[in-house]
Short mmCIF file of C-alpha atoms in Angstrom, two decimals:
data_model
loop_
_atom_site.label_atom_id
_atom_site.label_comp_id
_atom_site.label_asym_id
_atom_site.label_seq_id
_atom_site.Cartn_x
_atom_site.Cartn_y
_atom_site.Cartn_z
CA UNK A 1 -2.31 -15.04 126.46
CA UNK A 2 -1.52 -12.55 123.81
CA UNK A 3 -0.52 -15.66 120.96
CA UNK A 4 -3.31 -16.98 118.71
CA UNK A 5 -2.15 -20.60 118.76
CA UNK A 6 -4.74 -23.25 120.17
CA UNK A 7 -4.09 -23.70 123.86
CA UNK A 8 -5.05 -27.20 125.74
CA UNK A 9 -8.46 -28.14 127.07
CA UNK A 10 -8.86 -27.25 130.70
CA UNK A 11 -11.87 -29.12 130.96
CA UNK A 12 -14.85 -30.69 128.91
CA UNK A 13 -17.65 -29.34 130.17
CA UNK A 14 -21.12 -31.14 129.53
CA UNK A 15 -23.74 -28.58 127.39
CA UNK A 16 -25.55 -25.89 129.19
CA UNK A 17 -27.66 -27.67 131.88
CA UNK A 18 -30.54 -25.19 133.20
CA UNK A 19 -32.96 -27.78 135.08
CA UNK A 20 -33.44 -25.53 138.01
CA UNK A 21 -34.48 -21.85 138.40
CA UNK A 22 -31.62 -21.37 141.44
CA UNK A 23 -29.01 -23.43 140.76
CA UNK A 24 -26.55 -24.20 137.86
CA UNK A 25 -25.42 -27.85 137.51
CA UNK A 26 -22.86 -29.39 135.39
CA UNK A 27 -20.49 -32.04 134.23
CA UNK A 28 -17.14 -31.69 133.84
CA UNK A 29 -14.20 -34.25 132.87
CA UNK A 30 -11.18 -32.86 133.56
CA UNK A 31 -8.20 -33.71 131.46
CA UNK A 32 -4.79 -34.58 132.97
CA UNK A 33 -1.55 -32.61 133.08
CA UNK A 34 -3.63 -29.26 131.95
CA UNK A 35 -3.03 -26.17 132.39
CA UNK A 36 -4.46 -24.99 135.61
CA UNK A 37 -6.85 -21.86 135.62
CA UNK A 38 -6.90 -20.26 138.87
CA UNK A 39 -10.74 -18.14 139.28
CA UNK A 40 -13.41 -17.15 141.89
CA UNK A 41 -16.92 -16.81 141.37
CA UNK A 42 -19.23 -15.18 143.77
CA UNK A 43 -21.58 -18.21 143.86
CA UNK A 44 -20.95 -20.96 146.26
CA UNK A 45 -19.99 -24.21 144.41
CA UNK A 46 -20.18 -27.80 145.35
CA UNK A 47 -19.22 -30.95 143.97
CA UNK A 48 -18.71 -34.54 143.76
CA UNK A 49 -16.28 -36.56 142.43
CA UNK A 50 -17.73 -39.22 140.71
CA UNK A 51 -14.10 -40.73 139.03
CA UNK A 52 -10.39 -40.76 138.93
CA UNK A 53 -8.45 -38.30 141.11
CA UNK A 54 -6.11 -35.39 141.69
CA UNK A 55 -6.17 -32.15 143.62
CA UNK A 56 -7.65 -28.96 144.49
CA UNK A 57 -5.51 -25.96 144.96
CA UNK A 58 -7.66 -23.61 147.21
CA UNK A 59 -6.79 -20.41 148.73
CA UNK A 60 -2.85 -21.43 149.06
CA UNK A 61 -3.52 -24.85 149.89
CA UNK A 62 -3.10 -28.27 147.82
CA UNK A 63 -5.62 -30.74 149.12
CA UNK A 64 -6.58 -34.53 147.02
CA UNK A 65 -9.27 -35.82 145.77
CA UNK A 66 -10.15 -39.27 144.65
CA UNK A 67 -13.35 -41.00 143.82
CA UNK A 68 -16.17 -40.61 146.28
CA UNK A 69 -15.05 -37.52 147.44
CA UNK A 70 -17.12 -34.54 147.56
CA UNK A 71 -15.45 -30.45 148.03
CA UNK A 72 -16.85 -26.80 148.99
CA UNK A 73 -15.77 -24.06 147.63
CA UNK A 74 -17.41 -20.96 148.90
CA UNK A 75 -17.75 -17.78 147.58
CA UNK A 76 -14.66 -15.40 146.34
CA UNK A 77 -12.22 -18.56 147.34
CA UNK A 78 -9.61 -18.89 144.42
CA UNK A 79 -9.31 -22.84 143.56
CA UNK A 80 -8.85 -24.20 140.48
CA UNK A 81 -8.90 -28.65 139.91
CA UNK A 82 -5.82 -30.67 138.62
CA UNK A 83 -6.47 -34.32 137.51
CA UNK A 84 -3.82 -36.85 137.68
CA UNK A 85 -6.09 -39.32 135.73
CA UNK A 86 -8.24 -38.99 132.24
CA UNK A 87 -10.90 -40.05 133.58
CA UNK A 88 -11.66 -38.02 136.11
CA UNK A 89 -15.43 -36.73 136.54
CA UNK A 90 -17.09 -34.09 138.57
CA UNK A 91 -20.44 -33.22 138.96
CA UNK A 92 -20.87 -29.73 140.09
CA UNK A 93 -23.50 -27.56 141.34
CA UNK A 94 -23.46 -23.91 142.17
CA UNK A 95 -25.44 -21.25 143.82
CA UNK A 96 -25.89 -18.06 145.69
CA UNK A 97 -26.65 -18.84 148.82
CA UNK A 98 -28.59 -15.72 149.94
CA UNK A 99 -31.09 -15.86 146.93
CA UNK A 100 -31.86 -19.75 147.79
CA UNK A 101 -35.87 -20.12 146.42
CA UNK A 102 -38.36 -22.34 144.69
CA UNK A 103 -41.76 -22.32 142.94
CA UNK A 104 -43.32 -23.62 146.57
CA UNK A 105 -40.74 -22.46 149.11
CA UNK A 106 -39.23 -19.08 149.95
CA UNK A 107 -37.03 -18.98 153.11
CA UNK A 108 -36.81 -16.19 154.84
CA UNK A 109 -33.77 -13.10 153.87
CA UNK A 110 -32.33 -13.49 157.69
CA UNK A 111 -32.55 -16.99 158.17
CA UNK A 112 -30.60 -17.13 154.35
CA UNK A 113 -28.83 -14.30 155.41
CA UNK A 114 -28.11 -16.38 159.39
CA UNK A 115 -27.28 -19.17 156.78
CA UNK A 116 -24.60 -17.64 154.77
CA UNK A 117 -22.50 -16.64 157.44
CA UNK A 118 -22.41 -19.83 159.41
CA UNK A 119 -20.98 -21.66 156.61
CA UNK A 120 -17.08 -21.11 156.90
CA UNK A 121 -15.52 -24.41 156.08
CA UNK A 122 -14.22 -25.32 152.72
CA UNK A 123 -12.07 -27.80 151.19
CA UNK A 124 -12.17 -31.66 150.32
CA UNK A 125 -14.22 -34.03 152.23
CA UNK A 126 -14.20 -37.99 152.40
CA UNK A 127 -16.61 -40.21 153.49
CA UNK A 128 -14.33 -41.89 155.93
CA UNK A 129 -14.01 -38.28 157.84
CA UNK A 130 -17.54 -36.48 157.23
CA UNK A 131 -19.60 -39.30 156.29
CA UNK A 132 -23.18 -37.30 156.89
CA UNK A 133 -21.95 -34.44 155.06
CA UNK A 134 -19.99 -36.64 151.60
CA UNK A 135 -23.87 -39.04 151.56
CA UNK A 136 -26.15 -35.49 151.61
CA UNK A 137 -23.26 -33.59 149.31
CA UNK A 138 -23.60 -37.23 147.23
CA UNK A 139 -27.39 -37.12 147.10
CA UNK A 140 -27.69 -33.25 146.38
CA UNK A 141 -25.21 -33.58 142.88
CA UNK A 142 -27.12 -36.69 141.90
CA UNK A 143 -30.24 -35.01 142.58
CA UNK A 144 -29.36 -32.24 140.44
CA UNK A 145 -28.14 -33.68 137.23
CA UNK A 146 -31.40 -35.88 136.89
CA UNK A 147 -34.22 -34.72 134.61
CA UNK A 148 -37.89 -33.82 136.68
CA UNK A 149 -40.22 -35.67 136.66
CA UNK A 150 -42.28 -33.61 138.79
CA UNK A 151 -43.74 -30.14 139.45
CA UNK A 152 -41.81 -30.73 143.34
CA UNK A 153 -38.79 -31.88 142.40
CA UNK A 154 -37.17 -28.58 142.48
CA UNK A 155 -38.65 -27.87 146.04
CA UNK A 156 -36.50 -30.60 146.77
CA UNK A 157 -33.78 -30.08 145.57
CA UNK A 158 -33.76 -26.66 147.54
CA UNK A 159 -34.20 -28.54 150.78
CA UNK A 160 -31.47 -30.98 150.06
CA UNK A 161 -29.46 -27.93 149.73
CA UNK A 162 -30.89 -25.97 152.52
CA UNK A 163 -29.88 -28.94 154.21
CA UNK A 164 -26.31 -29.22 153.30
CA UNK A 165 -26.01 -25.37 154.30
CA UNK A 166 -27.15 -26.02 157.76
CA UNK A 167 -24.59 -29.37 157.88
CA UNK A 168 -21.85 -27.24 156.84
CA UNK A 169 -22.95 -24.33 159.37
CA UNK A 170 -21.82 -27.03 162.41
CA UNK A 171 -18.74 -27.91 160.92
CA UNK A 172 -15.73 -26.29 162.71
CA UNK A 173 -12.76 -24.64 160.55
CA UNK A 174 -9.74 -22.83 161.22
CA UNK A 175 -9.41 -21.47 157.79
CA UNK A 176 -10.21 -17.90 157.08
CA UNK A 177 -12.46 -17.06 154.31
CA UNK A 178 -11.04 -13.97 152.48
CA UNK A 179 -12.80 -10.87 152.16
CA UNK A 180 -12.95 -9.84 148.41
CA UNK A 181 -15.73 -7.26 148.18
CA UNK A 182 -13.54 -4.49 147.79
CA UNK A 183 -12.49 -6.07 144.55
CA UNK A 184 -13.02 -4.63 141.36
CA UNK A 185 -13.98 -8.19 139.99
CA UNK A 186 -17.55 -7.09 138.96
CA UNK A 187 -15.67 -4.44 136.30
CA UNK A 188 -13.27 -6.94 134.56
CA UNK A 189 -16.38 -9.94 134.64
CA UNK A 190 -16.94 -9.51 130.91
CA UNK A 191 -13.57 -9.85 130.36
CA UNK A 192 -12.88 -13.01 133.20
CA UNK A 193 -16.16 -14.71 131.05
CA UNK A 194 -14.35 -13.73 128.06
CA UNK A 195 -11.47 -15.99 129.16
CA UNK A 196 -13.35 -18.67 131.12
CA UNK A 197 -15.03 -19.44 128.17
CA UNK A 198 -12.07 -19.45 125.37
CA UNK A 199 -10.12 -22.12 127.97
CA UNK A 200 -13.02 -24.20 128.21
CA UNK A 201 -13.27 -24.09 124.39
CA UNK A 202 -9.39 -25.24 124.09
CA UNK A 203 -8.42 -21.28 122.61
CA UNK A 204 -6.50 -18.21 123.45
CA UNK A 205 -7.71 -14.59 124.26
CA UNK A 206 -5.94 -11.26 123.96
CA UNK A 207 -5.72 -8.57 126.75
CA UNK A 208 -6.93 -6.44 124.16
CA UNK A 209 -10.17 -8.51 123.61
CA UNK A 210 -10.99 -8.71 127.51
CA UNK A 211 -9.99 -4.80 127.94
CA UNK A 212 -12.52 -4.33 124.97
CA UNK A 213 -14.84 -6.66 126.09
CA UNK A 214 -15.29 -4.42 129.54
CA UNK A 215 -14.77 -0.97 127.26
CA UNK A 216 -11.37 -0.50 129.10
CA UNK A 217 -8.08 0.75 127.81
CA UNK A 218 -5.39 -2.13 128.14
CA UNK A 219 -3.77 -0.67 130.67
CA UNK A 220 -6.61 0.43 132.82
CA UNK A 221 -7.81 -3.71 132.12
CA UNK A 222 -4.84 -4.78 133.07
CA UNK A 223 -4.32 -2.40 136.70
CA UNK A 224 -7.90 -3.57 137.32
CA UNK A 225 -6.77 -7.56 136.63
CA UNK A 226 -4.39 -7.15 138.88
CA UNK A 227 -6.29 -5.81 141.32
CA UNK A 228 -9.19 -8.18 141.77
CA UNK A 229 -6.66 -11.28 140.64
#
């Protein structure tokens, strides 16, 4: 991290997409033998694969993907996506759960809050498994990388997602979600977008740039890294 030379595209991410007041949705084509970036994000993020295949490393484990395939990755989960083909596609959307609203519909902070915790299950899901859950998860990314055409389309959108929330609520898991509040990550964010951003753009970043991009010392940047990492 500390050379200058060019480093290889992660990902191509489509431009800045901001259809909807709260959600983000995007487009990425992941490139194959990459360098895999392993990050959290305190939003909840779902996707769909829409081509080509590979694998999801989440929270320890490696699960595939292929075409048709859609995966949940909640909040503070580390994951990062490996393609085995060029071609592979995803359309993603995230958001925070808890702070779910549109112009015409604002749920109520317990039954968002009821919401949140009820959804514990993560990971890759195909159609031949959870086929309710891969056809809403299909029609919610779909949804969300159209243009409007409406003043309701974003209402929704929100219940499509509402909706997905509740699916995911009566799905059983066995896998623990870590608890990362304790975290420093909101100190080093700065520097974590710092990075994020230089991978995506197929360049390298210093530890000195993140440290000064969060107004640490190096070393204090780096104890807090490893920390939160």
């Amino acid at each position: 991290m500390e050379q200058s030379a060019k480093l290889p595209k992660v990902f191509e991410p489509s431009p800045p997409l901001k259809r909807w007041s709260f959600c983000s949705e995007s487009i990425f084509h992941l490139q194959s033998k990459t360098m895999p970036f392993l990050h959290y994000h305190q939003e909840m993020e779902v996707g769909l694969c829409v081509s080509g295949s590979g694998t999801l490393q989440l929270e320890g484990r490696s699960i595939a993907f292929e075409a048709g395939d859609v995966q949940v990755v909640l909040p503070l989960q580390q994951h990062y996506n490996v393609s085995e083909l060029p071609n592979t596609v995803w359309h993603f959307i995230s958001f925070t759960p808890g702070k779910l609203k549109s112009p015409h519909i604002k749920p109520e902070p317990e039954f968002l809050e009821e919401l949140t915790r009820s959804c514990r299950t993560s990971g890759v899901f195909t159609a031949a498994e959870h086929p309710e859950l891969v056809r809403m998860l299909t029609s919610l990314a779909l949804s969300a990388v159209r243009n409007p055409t409406s003043a309701y389309d974003e209402d929704r959108l929100l219940l499509q997602t509402l909706d997905v929330l509740v699916k995911l609520g009566t799905l059983d898991s066995d896998q623990p979600v870590p608890d990362r509040t304790d975290l420093p990550t909101d100190k080093i964010m700065p520097g974590l977008i710092l990075l994020s951003r230089a991978i995506q753009a197929g360049k390298s970043v210093t530890i000195a740039d993140m440290a000064k991009a969060c107004h640490f010392s190096q070393s204090h940047f780096r104890k807090l890294f490893l920390e939160a990492m």
